[in-house]
XYZ file of N, CA, C and O in Angstrom:
700
model
N 57.532 150.809 142.480
C 56.842 151.831 142.046
C 56.451 151.204 140.526
O 57.318 150.291 140.163
N 55.657 151.346 139.552
C 55.233 151.280 138.302
C 55.463 151.931 136.782
O 54.935 153.431 137.295
N 55.692 152.369 135.844
C 56.293 153.144 135.102
C 55.509 152.329 134.025
O 55.676 151.468 133.215
N 54.171 153.216 133.851
C 53.808 153.202 132.307
C 54.343 153.422 131.199
O 54.396 154.141 131.082
N 54.566 152.677 130.334
C 55.550 153.108 128.929
C 54.117 153.252 127.877
O 54.103 151.839 127.387
N 54.004 154.043 126.971
C 53.330 154.141 126.154
C 53.695 155.228 125.098
O 53.244 155.812 124.264
N 55.082 155.558 125.037
C 56.253 156.759 124.239
C 56.906 156.019 124.382
O 57.633 155.962 124.850
N 57.525 156.732 122.559
C 59.116 156.103 122.757
C 60.431 157.318 123.112
O 61.618 157.385 122.500
N 59.793 158.342 123.759
C 60.602 159.519 124.302
C 61.382 158.948 124.744
O 63.477 159.216 124.930
N 61.520 157.668 125.533
C 62.928 157.072 126.443
C 63.713 155.815 125.982
O 64.560 155.464 126.103
N 63.500 156.191 124.498
C 63.879 155.389 123.809
C 64.796 155.981 122.928
O 65.849 155.289 121.959
N 64.495 157.489 122.234
C 65.131 157.914 121.270
C 65.011 159.936 121.463
O 64.222 160.079 122.197
N 66.106 159.592 120.937
C 66.533 161.375 121.750
C 65.129 162.049 120.989
O 65.057 163.508 121.081
N 65.410 162.154 118.904
C 64.466 162.254 118.686
C 62.570 161.869 118.415
O 61.757 162.750 118.543
N 61.706 160.812 119.986
C 60.802 161.076 120.633
C 59.899 159.904 119.499
O 59.261 160.297 119.660
N 60.474 159.733 117.892
C 60.542 159.426 117.055
C 60.339 158.082 116.749
O 60.400 157.795 115.907
N 61.100 157.389 117.436
C 61.556 155.846 117.475
C 60.941 155.145 116.618
O 59.614 154.933 117.188
N 60.979 154.263 115.320
C 60.340 153.310 114.764
C 61.061 152.268 114.665
O 60.423 151.407 114.849
N 62.092 151.752 113.897
C 62.995 150.719 113.670
C 64.123 150.776 114.317
O 64.779 150.182 114.268
N 64.721 151.797 115.390
C 66.067 151.386 116.215
C 66.037 152.166 117.348
O 65.774 152.607 118.068
N 67.895 151.678 117.527
C 68.133 152.044 119.313
C 69.033 152.652 118.942
O 70.015 152.601 117.857
N 69.094 153.525 120.536
C 70.505 154.787 119.841
C 71.932 154.077 120.876
O 71.869 153.882 121.874
N 73.258 154.280 119.833
C 74.658 154.496 120.416
C 74.852 156.042 120.261
O 73.978 156.757 119.670
N 75.376 156.506 121.522
C 75.818 157.455 121.000
C 75.943 158.706 120.042
O 75.321 159.674 119.801
N 76.550 157.555 119.032
C 77.008 158.255 117.270
C 75.754 158.208 116.874
O 75.430 159.159 116.183
N 75.067 157.171 116.706
C 73.720 157.275 116.041
C 72.409 158.198 116.448
O 71.643 158.773 115.341
N 73.008 158.537 117.937
C 71.989 159.557 118.211
C 71.618 160.767 117.954
O 71.004 161.478 116.685
N 72.999 161.714 117.654
C 73.815 162.269 116.704
C 73.303 162.681 115.176
O 72.423 163.219 114.343
N 73.524 161.191 114.080
C 73.105 160.946 112.761
C 71.649 160.955 112.906
O 70.920 161.863 111.899
N 70.883 161.276 113.736
C 69.573 160.562 114.179
C 68.633 161.836 114.142
O 68.100 162.246 113.239
N 69.873 162.428 114.995
C 68.805 164.404 115.296
C 69.084 165.111 114.058
O 68.280 165.554 113.556
N 69.834 164.492 112.951
C 70.989 165.184 111.451
C 69.435 165.256 110.629
O 69.126 165.523 109.813
N 69.056 164.164 110.399
C 68.433 163.477 109.718
C 66.992 163.218 109.688
O 66.157 163.065 108.725
N 66.266 163.621 110.686
C 64.632 163.245 111.033
C 64.333 164.674 110.827
O 64.655 165.890 110.809
N 63.109 164.597 110.219
C 61.689 165.668 110.156
C 61.155 166.581 111.071
O 60.605 167.371 110.656
N 60.808 165.736 111.844
C 60.402 165.761 113.409
C 61.337 165.495 114.672
O 61.743 164.368 114.462
N 61.156 166.571 115.287
C 60.906 165.711 116.855
C 60.024 165.979 118.049
O 59.300 166.304 117.744
N 59.603 164.472 117.520
C 58.652 164.359 118.317
C 57.002 164.779 117.976
O 57.231 164.164 116.402
N 56.149 165.518 118.183
C 55.061 165.849 116.922
C 56.096 167.317 116.773
O 54.943 167.845 115.621
N 56.559 168.027 116.727
C 57.125 169.256 115.884
C 58.544 169.059 115.175
O 58.869 168.159 115.383
N 57.739 169.742 114.015
C 58.509 169.521 112.578
C 59.698 170.183 113.370
O 60.110 171.192 114.168
N 60.945 169.440 113.137
C 62.348 170.077 112.983
C 62.922 170.924 112.658
O 63.331 170.515 110.889
N 62.975 171.893 112.132
C 63.313 173.292 111.006
C 65.000 173.245 111.131
O 65.774 172.663 111.496
N 65.286 174.014 109.488
C 67.015 173.393 109.624
C 67.663 174.008 110.280
O 69.198 173.355 111.115
N 67.389 175.233 111.004
C 68.592 175.328 112.540
C 68.493 174.558 113.962
O 69.458 174.914 114.358
N 67.317 173.698 113.849
C 67.686 173.158 114.915
C 67.788 171.483 114.218
O 69.513 171.115 114.841
N 67.935 171.365 113.163
C 68.174 169.644 113.064
C 69.689 169.423 112.361
O 70.424 168.642 112.759
N 70.367 170.998 111.978
C 71.915 171.152 111.775
C 72.382 171.882 112.904
O 73.969 172.496 112.542
N 71.822 172.096 113.977
C 72.558 173.214 115.565
C 73.098 171.824 116.366
O 72.558 171.064 116.444
N 74.334 172.048 116.285
C 75.172 171.238 117.383
C 74.391 171.440 118.835
O 74.592 170.707 119.674
N 74.219 172.638 118.740
C 74.115 172.934 120.435
C 72.512 172.416 120.764
O 71.827 171.666 121.536
N 71.485 172.503 119.679
C 70.945 172.296 119.712
C 70.253 170.590 119.990
O 69.893 169.457 120.952
N 71.718 169.358 119.227
C 71.852 167.930 119.436
C 72.156 167.802 121.001
O 71.900 167.152 121.091
N 73.406 169.088 121.387
C 73.696 168.928 122.749
C 72.264 168.474 123.894
O 71.844 167.856 124.949
N 71.433 169.353 123.439
C 70.449 169.965 125.049
C 69.995 168.463 124.309
O 69.209 167.963 125.316
N 69.165 167.910 123.169
C 68.805 166.843 123.106
C 69.102 165.772 123.297
O 67.991 164.797 124.289
N 70.334 165.532 123.492
C 70.904 164.738 123.862
C 70.690 164.640 125.470
O 70.525 163.035 125.752
N 71.100 165.074 126.182
C 71.492 165.488 127.589
C 69.701 165.143 128.040
O 70.057 164.648 129.138
N 69.008 165.797 127.375
C 67.540 165.270 127.902
C 67.450 163.983 128.111
O 66.854 163.363 128.688
N 67.788 163.701 126.600
C 67.258 161.902 126.708
C 67.920 161.156 127.228
O 67.478 160.215 127.661
N 69.469 161.875 127.297
C 69.949 160.946 128.608
C 69.414 160.926 129.604
O 69.399 160.292 130.425
N 69.014 161.629 130.491
C 68.421 162.503 131.746
C 66.836 161.271 131.635
O 66.759 160.685 132.624
N 66.439 161.336 130.698
C 65.145 160.701 130.538
C 65.582 158.836 130.551
O 64.667 157.985 131.289
N 66.683 158.961 130.387
C 66.941 156.731 129.751
C 67.599 156.744 131.834
O 66.889 156.043 132.309
N 68.122 157.870 132.464
C 68.095 157.163 134.063
C 67.273 157.526 134.576
O 66.654 155.954 135.506
N 65.971 158.390 134.281
C 64.775 157.932 135.094
C 63.665 157.039 134.832
O 63.485 156.312 135.734
N 64.459 156.326 133.701
C 63.785 154.771 133.564
C 64.150 153.648 134.087
O 63.295 152.935 134.504
N 65.521 153.898 134.786
C 66.080 152.534 135.569
C 65.108 153.265 136.933
O 65.716 152.239 137.896
N 64.698 154.048 137.269
C 64.701 154.371 138.852
C 63.098 153.301 139.509
O 62.585 153.479 140.428
N 62.102 152.839 138.132
C 61.278 152.231 138.376
C 61.431 150.595 138.959
O 61.898 149.924 138.450
N 60.156 149.746 139.930
C 60.428 148.497 140.456
C 59.617 147.931 139.174
O 60.423 146.413 138.996
N 59.085 148.407 138.957
C 57.973 147.309 137.314
C 57.372 148.151 136.311
O 57.392 149.238 136.869
N 57.876 147.403 135.067
C 57.107 148.422 133.903
C 56.045 147.909 132.732
O 55.738 146.497 133.208
N 54.801 148.632 132.480
C 54.064 148.539 131.814
C 53.736 148.824 130.579
O 53.478 149.967 130.445
N 54.250 148.435 129.591
C 54.263 148.752 128.293
C 53.321 148.600 127.693
O 52.358 147.326 128.234
N 52.748 149.309 126.503
C 51.541 148.961 126.062
C 51.820 148.015 124.704
O 50.937 147.765 124.412
N 53.067 147.894 124.264
C 52.832 146.889 123.534
C 53.998 145.919 123.472
O 54.940 145.753 124.016
N 53.914 144.633 122.713
C 54.990 143.895 122.345
C 56.955 144.977 122.094
O 57.479 145.127 122.498
N 56.253 145.917 121.130
C 57.418 146.710 120.369
C 57.952 147.335 122.166
O 59.480 147.913 121.999
N 57.206 147.941 122.353
C 57.338 149.190 123.803
C 58.205 148.120 124.955
O 59.416 148.379 125.267
N 57.306 146.615 125.260
C 58.856 145.805 126.199
C 59.976 145.695 125.438
O 60.869 145.406 126.156
N 59.876 145.280 124.127
C 61.496 145.410 123.056
C 62.271 146.072 123.541
O 63.765 146.002 123.962
N 61.857 147.553 123.584
C 62.669 148.874 124.120
C 63.359 149.292 125.649
O 64.235 148.823 125.550
N 62.745 147.988 126.262
C 62.493 147.865 127.807
C 63.904 146.864 128.063
O 64.954 147.616 128.777
N 63.704 145.766 127.106
C 64.350 144.985 127.319
C 66.353 145.077 126.439
O 67.116 145.115 127.253
N 65.788 146.397 125.441
C 66.731 146.351 125.032
C 67.663 147.290 126.098
O 69.109 148.455 126.244
N 66.897 148.488 126.705
C 67.660 148.964 127.640
C 67.924 148.583 128.975
O 67.902 149.392 130.052
N 67.884 147.577 128.671
C 68.321 146.329 129.875
C 67.139 146.342 131.499
O 68.250 146.163 132.267
N 66.102 146.260 130.933
C 65.670 145.949 132.174
C 64.825 144.871 131.557
O 65.066 144.350 130.780
N 64.753 143.979 133.288
C 64.797 142.902 133.314
C 63.674 142.368 132.737
O 62.251 142.879 133.195
N 62.913 141.232 132.188
C 61.972 140.520 131.689
C 60.972 140.259 133.131
O 59.780 140.655 132.847
N 61.753 140.011 134.325
C 60.823 139.685 134.820
C 59.767 140.938 135.968
O 59.048 141.006 136.450
N 60.475 142.086 135.538
C 59.571 143.300 136.140
C 58.762 143.919 134.878
O 57.865 145.261 135.011
N 58.914 143.450 133.823
C 57.906 144.050 132.938
C 56.818 143.151 132.374
O 56.278 141.449 132.639
N 55.402 143.634 132.720
C 54.295 142.975 132.130
C 52.974 144.270 131.003
O 53.006 144.815 131.891
N 52.990 143.378 129.781
C 52.496 144.192 128.975
C 51.487 144.117 129.162
O 50.651 143.216 129.693
N 50.925 146.141 129.311
C 49.444 145.933 129.457
C 48.454 147.221 128.246
O 48.987 147.785 127.979
N 47.781 146.217 127.733
C 47.675 147.366 126.067
C 46.379 147.596 126.848
O 45.947 147.745 127.581
N 47.085 149.059 126.140
C 45.522 150.253 126.372
C 44.091 150.086 125.142
O 43.463 151.240 124.787
N 44.044 148.767 125.349
C 42.677 148.433 123.622
C 42.026 148.023 124.718
O 42.018 147.071 125.847
N 40.543 148.909 124.844
C 39.492 147.634 125.531
C 38.722 147.150 123.923
O 38.206 147.132 123.574
N 38.317 145.970 124.964
C 37.508 145.284 124.616
C 36.607 145.683 124.501
O 35.519 145.327 125.638
N 35.732 145.747 122.762
C 33.930 146.243 123.572
C 33.361 145.301 123.496
O 32.686 145.569 124.636
N 33.563 144.053 123.472
C 32.378 143.222 123.516
C 31.670 143.020 124.739
O 31.196 143.010 125.375
N 33.535 142.611 125.407
C 33.342 142.200 127.289
C 32.843 143.626 128.294
O 32.414 143.760 128.881
N 33.097 145.153 127.134
C 33.050 146.230 127.971
C 30.966 146.515 128.182
O 30.314 147.682 128.496
N 30.564 146.076 126.326
C 29.271 146.792 126.297
C 28.665 146.204 125.715
O 27.376 146.366 125.776
N 29.002 144.550 125.853
C 28.074 143.542 125.282
C 27.472 143.498 123.997
O 27.515 143.168 122.512
N 28.493 144.905 122.852
C 28.417 144.890 121.647
C 29.332 144.677 120.384
O 30.612 144.794 120.280
N 28.536 143.609 118.869
C 29.931 143.111 118.630
C 29.578 143.782 117.071
O 28.177 144.154 116.948
N 30.584 144.211 116.588
C 30.619 144.329 114.750
C 29.799 143.933 114.385
O 30.890 142.785 113.672
N 28.898 143.339 113.656
C 28.526 142.289 113.131
C 29.324 142.357 110.957
O 29.556 143.524 110.634
N 29.042 141.411 110.726
C 29.684 141.440 109.206
C 28.768 141.898 108.093
O 29.527 143.122 107.617
N 27.900 142.361 108.554
C 27.432 142.567 107.373
C 26.702 144.544 107.853
O 25.887 144.898 106.622
N 27.109 144.844 108.830
C 27.034 146.398 109.106
C 28.595 146.563 108.989
O 29.760 146.263 108.423
N 28.002 148.455 108.248
C 29.391 148.735 107.723
C 30.278 149.244 109.097
O 30.071 149.451 110.512
N 31.730 149.240 108.962
C 33.138 149.050 110.024
C 32.807 150.657 109.967
O 32.805 151.364 109.149
N 32.951 151.533 111.226
C 32.951 152.637 111.176
C 34.506 153.277 112.622
O 34.253 152.753 113.440
N 35.629 153.303 111.562
C 37.225 153.640 112.410
C 37.507 155.487 112.461
O 36.912 155.577 111.609
N 37.563 155.741 113.770
C 37.560 156.693 114.077
C 38.854 156.829 114.483
O 39.525 155.937 115.879
N 39.624 157.813 114.151
C 41.488 157.706 115.110
C 41.528 159.369 115.239
O 40.744 160.328 114.448
N 41.159 159.758 116.891
C 41.747 160.479 117.462
C 43.144 160.696 117.887
O 43.456 160.281 118.373
N 44.473 161.716 117.111
C 45.629 161.874 117.686
C 46.387 162.909 117.318
O 45.612 163.320 116.280
N 47.762 163.217 116.577
C 48.300 164.272 116.147
C 48.954 162.461 115.063
O 48.673 161.955 114.848
N 49.022 163.428 113.690
C 49.134 163.126 111.903
C 50.640 163.004 112.175
O 51.075 163.920 111.631
N 51.110 162.182 112.795
C 53.095 161.852 113.258
C 52.683 160.233 112.541
O 52.258 159.186 112.611
N 54.756 160.527 112.312
C 55.067 159.085 111.811
C 54.792 157.941 113.119
O 54.490 157.350 112.951
N 55.272 158.645 114.558
C 55.117 157.890 115.768
C 53.979 156.996 115.813
O 53.183 156.141 117.004
N 52.437 157.637 115.874
C 51.311 157.377 115.997
C 50.733 156.484 115.200
O 49.645 155.376 114.640
N 50.891 156.245 113.844
C 51.052 154.878 112.393
C 50.023 155.639 111.746
O 49.144 154.601 111.212
N 49.648 156.467 111.934
C 49.119 156.905 110.626
C 48.888 156.933 109.692
O 48.006 156.391 108.243
N 50.594 156.297 108.918
C 50.070 155.802 107.841
C 50.358 154.406 107.504
O 49.798 154.038 106.182
N 50.461 153.911 108.576
C 50.480 152.664 108.358
C 48.684 152.090 108.597
O 48.296 151.319 107.734
N 47.854 152.752 109.230
C 46.439 153.234 109.097
C 46.410 152.683 107.693
O 45.203 152.179 107.158
N 46.283 154.284 106.800
C 45.693 154.366 105.438
C 46.607 153.282 105.152
O 45.557 152.261 104.108
N 48.088 152.718 104.638
C 47.881 151.692 104.139
C 47.688 150.709 104.455
O 46.867 149.471 103.502
N 46.893 150.052 105.257
C 45.768 149.353 105.898
C 44.672 148.726 104.974
O 43.964 147.686 104.843
N 43.851 150.091 105.264
C 42.721 150.567 104.682
C 42.948 150.269 103.394
O 41.356 150.054 103.069
N 44.060 149.968 102.566
C 43.669 149.858 101.122
C 43.478 148.635 100.647
O 42.675 147.718 100.119
N 43.486 148.082 102.105
C 43.575 146.230 101.941
C 42.398 145.764 102.706
O 41.795 144.539 102.414
N 41.443 146.412 102.982
C 40.045 145.781 103.251
C 39.168 145.673 102.478
O 39.152 146.375 101.331
N 38.426 144.272 102.599
C 37.952 144.438 101.401
C 35.835 143.912 102.441
O 35.739 143.165 101.967
N 35.801 144.813 103.159
C 34.520 144.938 103.442
C 34.093 146.655 103.750
O 34.757 147.962 103.546
N 32.427 147.077 103.455
C 32.507 148.448 103.836
C 32.606 149.158 104.925
O 32.395 148.652 105.751
N 33.407 149.825 104.954
C 33.576 150.882 105.733
C 34.030 151.637 105.942
O 34.078 152.466 104.720
N 33.873 153.086 106.908
C 34.186 154.689 106.952
C 35.408 154.515 107.478
O 35.224 154.162 109.025
N 36.193 155.563 107.116
C 37.393 155.715 108.460
C 37.471 157.551 108.514
O 37.314 158.400 107.638
N 37.262 157.905 109.622
C 37.452 159.286 109.734
C 38.466 159.994 110.704
O 39.264 158.901 111.906
N 39.119 160.650 110.411
C 40.658 161.056 111.684
C 40.161 162.349 111.550
O 40.300 163.035 110.567
N 40.569 162.424 113.203
C 40.939 163.951 113.684
C 41.763 164.108 114.532
O 42.459 163.562 115.499
N 42.326 165.205 114.482
C 43.511 165.736 114.554
C 44.226 166.964 113.945
O 43.709 167.299 112.925
N 45.324 167.193 114.174
C 46.200 167.861 113.261
C 47.711 167.700 113.802
O 48.088 166.247 114.109
N 49.004 167.996 112.961
C 50.345 167.138 112.745
C 51.083 167.090 111.126
O 50.385 167.769 110.336
N 52.291 167.288 111.068
C 53.092 167.901 110.235
C 52.557 166.657 109.181
O 53.044 166.701 107.829
N 51.649 165.335 109.207
C 51.853 164.414 107.753
C 50.161 164.458 107.513
O 49.776 164.474 105.861
N 49.212 165.601 108.049
C 47.830 165.940 107.161
C 48.420 166.466 105.718
O 47.447 165.765 105.188
N 48.878 166.595 104.944
C 49.436 167.261 103.603
C 49.335 165.847 103.148
O 48.884 164.862 102.200
N 50.379 164.575 103.582
C 51.041 163.540 103.189
C 49.617 162.934 103.188
O 49.389 161.977 102.074
N 49.032 162.935 104.358
C 47.626 161.928 104.588
C 46.778 162.325 103.226
O 45.928 161.757 102.326
N 46.105 163.402 102.795
C 45.888 163.795 101.737
C 45.910 163.933 100.628
O 45.070 162.864 99.573
N 47.277 163.736 100.293
C 47.437 162.522 99.014
C 47.190 161.490 99.133
O 46.703 161.456 97.511
N 47.468 161.269 99.620
C 47.796 159.181 100.047
C 45.855 159.051 99.438
O 45.997 158.016 99.025
N 45.605 159.790 100.489
C 43.593 159.389 99.764
C 43.447 159.486 98.864
O 42.161 158.870 97.875
N 43.871 160.646 98.234
C 43.295 160.558 96.761
C 44.051 160.601 95.473
O 43.282 160.050 94.794
N 45.362 160.088 95.591
C 45.988 159.118 94.567
C 46.008 156.835 95.381
O 45.256 156.804 93.904
N 44.913 157.001 96.526
C 44.346 155.482 96.185
C 43.183 155.727 96.117
O 42.381 154.035 96.786
N 42.226 156.246 95.950
C 40.803 156.256 95.549
C 40.291 155.992 96.808
O 39.482 155.576 97.460
N 40.737 156.709 97.891
C 39.577 156.808 99.259
C 39.132 157.769 99.618
O 38.566 157.462 100.675
N 39.034 158.421 98.598
C 37.994 159.745 99.177
C 36.232 158.981 99.681
O 35.816 157.910 98.336
N 35.560 159.516 100.241
C 34.410 159.234 100.659
C 34.267 157.778 101.411
O 33.619 157.847 102.310
N 35.347 156.554 101.734
C 35.285 156.282 102.729
C 36.404 156.532 104.063
O 36.492 156.557 105.223
N 37.308 157.749 103.458
C 38.620 157.597 104.580
C 38.273 159.986 104.435
O 38.584 160.169 103.624
N 38.011 159.841 105.174
C 38.095 161.665 105.940
C 39.228 162.309 106.774
O 39.176 161.531 107.521
N 39.365 163.168 106.319
C 40.862 163.593 107.505
C 40.521 164.897 107.857
O 40.182 165.577 106.722
N 40.097 164.924 108.716
C 39.144 166.467 109.367
C 40.676 167.213 110.555
O 41.575 166.837 110.480
């Protein structure tokens, strides 16, 4: 059996793993400090509720047990591969399968340097999806481009503010 790994929920109790792995004590610290659990805002009555922590802890441990049941693993990035290795999955059982499509290979279309670059993002506006990283990267693009974001989520206001503060209005649209 093969498990395609494209989400941090198997490695993080909150489902928003960015730069850490959990020991049992750090799981509870993580749950108390995160403003979101997965794609959902974590209100104070969940963030500071030991019963909710226990439920999330046991769901997390259950997902980790499920993770061990597979023969092969197909993570979509080096980051997910590292998380599998940290979960004691042997490297021989892991093959990275990126979910990026090479447009030239499939369509024959190349984006010429003299044409404006058009970037479209579709998905949730959450930390784990990297929308703020993309916005920061767009500040460094030194050619004509347009970027349209389509989605919803807890970071929408922060993204709108970022676009205004960094003079990206007209090139970046948050829908």
